[in-house]
Short mmCIF file of C-alpha atoms in Angstrom, two decimals:
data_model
loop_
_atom_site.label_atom_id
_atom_site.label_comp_id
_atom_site.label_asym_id
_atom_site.label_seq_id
_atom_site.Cartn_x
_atom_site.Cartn_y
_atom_site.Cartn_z
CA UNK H 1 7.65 10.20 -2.66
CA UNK H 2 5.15 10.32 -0.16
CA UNK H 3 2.03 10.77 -2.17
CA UNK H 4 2.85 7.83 -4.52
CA UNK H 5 3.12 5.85 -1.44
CA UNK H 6 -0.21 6.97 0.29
CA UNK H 7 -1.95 6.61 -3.20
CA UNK H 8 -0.57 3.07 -3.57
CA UNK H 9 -1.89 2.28 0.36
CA UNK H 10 -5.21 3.57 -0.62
CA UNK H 11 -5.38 0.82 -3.59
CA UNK H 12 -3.90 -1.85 -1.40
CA UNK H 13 -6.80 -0.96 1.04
CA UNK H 14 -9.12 -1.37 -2.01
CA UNK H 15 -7.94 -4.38 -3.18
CA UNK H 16 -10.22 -7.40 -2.34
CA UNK H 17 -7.31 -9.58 -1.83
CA UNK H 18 -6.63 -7.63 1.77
CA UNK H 19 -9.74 -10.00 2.91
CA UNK H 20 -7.64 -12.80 2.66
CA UNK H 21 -5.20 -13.64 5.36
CA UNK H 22 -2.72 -14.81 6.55
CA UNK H 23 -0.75 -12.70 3.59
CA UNK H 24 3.07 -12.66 3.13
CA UNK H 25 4.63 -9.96 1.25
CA UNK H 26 8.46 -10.11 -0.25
CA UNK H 27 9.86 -6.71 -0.68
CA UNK H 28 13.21 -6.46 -3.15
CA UNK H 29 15.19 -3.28 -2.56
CA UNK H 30 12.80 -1.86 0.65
CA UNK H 31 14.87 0.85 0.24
CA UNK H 32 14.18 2.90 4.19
CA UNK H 33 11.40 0.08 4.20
CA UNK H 34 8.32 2.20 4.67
CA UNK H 35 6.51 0.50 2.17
CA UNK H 36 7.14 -3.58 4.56
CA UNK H 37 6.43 -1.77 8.01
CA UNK H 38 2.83 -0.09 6.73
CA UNK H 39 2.11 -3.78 5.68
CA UNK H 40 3.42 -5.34 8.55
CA UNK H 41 0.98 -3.30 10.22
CA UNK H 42 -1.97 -4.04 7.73
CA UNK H 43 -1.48 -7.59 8.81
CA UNK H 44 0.81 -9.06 6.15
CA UNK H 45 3.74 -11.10 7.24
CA UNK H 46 6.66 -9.34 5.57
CA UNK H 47 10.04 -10.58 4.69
CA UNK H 48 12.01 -7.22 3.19
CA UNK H 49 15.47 -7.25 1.53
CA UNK H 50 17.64 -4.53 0.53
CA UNK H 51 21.08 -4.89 -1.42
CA UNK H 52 22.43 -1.56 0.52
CA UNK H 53 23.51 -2.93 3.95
CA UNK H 54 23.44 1.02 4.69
CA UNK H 55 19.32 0.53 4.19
CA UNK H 56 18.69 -1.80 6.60
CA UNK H 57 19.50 0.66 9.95
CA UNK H 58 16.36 3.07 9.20
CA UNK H 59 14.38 -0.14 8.58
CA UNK H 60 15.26 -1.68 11.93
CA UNK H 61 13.84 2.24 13.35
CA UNK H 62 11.09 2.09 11.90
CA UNK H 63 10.11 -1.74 12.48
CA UNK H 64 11.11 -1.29 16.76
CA UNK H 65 6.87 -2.83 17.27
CA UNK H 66 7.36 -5.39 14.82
CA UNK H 67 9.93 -8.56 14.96
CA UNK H 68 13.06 -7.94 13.19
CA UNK H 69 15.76 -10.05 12.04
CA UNK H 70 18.55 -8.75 10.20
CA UNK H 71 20.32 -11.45 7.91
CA UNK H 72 23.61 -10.78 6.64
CA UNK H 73 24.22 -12.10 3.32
#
């Protein structure tokens, strides 16, 4: 839920690696894709897949200030 995610931001934001960019991220099963847009907007460039076609709607709402391009399969 949403305390695993904030603690798992927190280490991200710890991590030394975060000082090196340009950083690309691939998400597997993004799920509503909360996890891709908070690192979109950390900097990383984010490619996020979900199996569930259903998924990919609240993704697209949530990513509206970042560039998104839905890819059918």
């Amino acid at each position: 839920g949403r305390r695993m995610r904030e603690r798992v931001w927190g280490l991200l934001q710890q991590s030394p690696s975060q000082n090196h960019s340009p950083s690309f991220v691939l998400e597997l099963n993004c799920g509503t894709g909360e996890e891709a847009v908070w690192l979109a907007r950390q900097g990383a460039q984010v490619l996020a897949t979900d199996a569930a076609p259903a998924m990919i709607g609240p993704l697209a709402v949530l990513s509206r200030f970042l560039t998104f391009t839905p890819v059918s399969p």
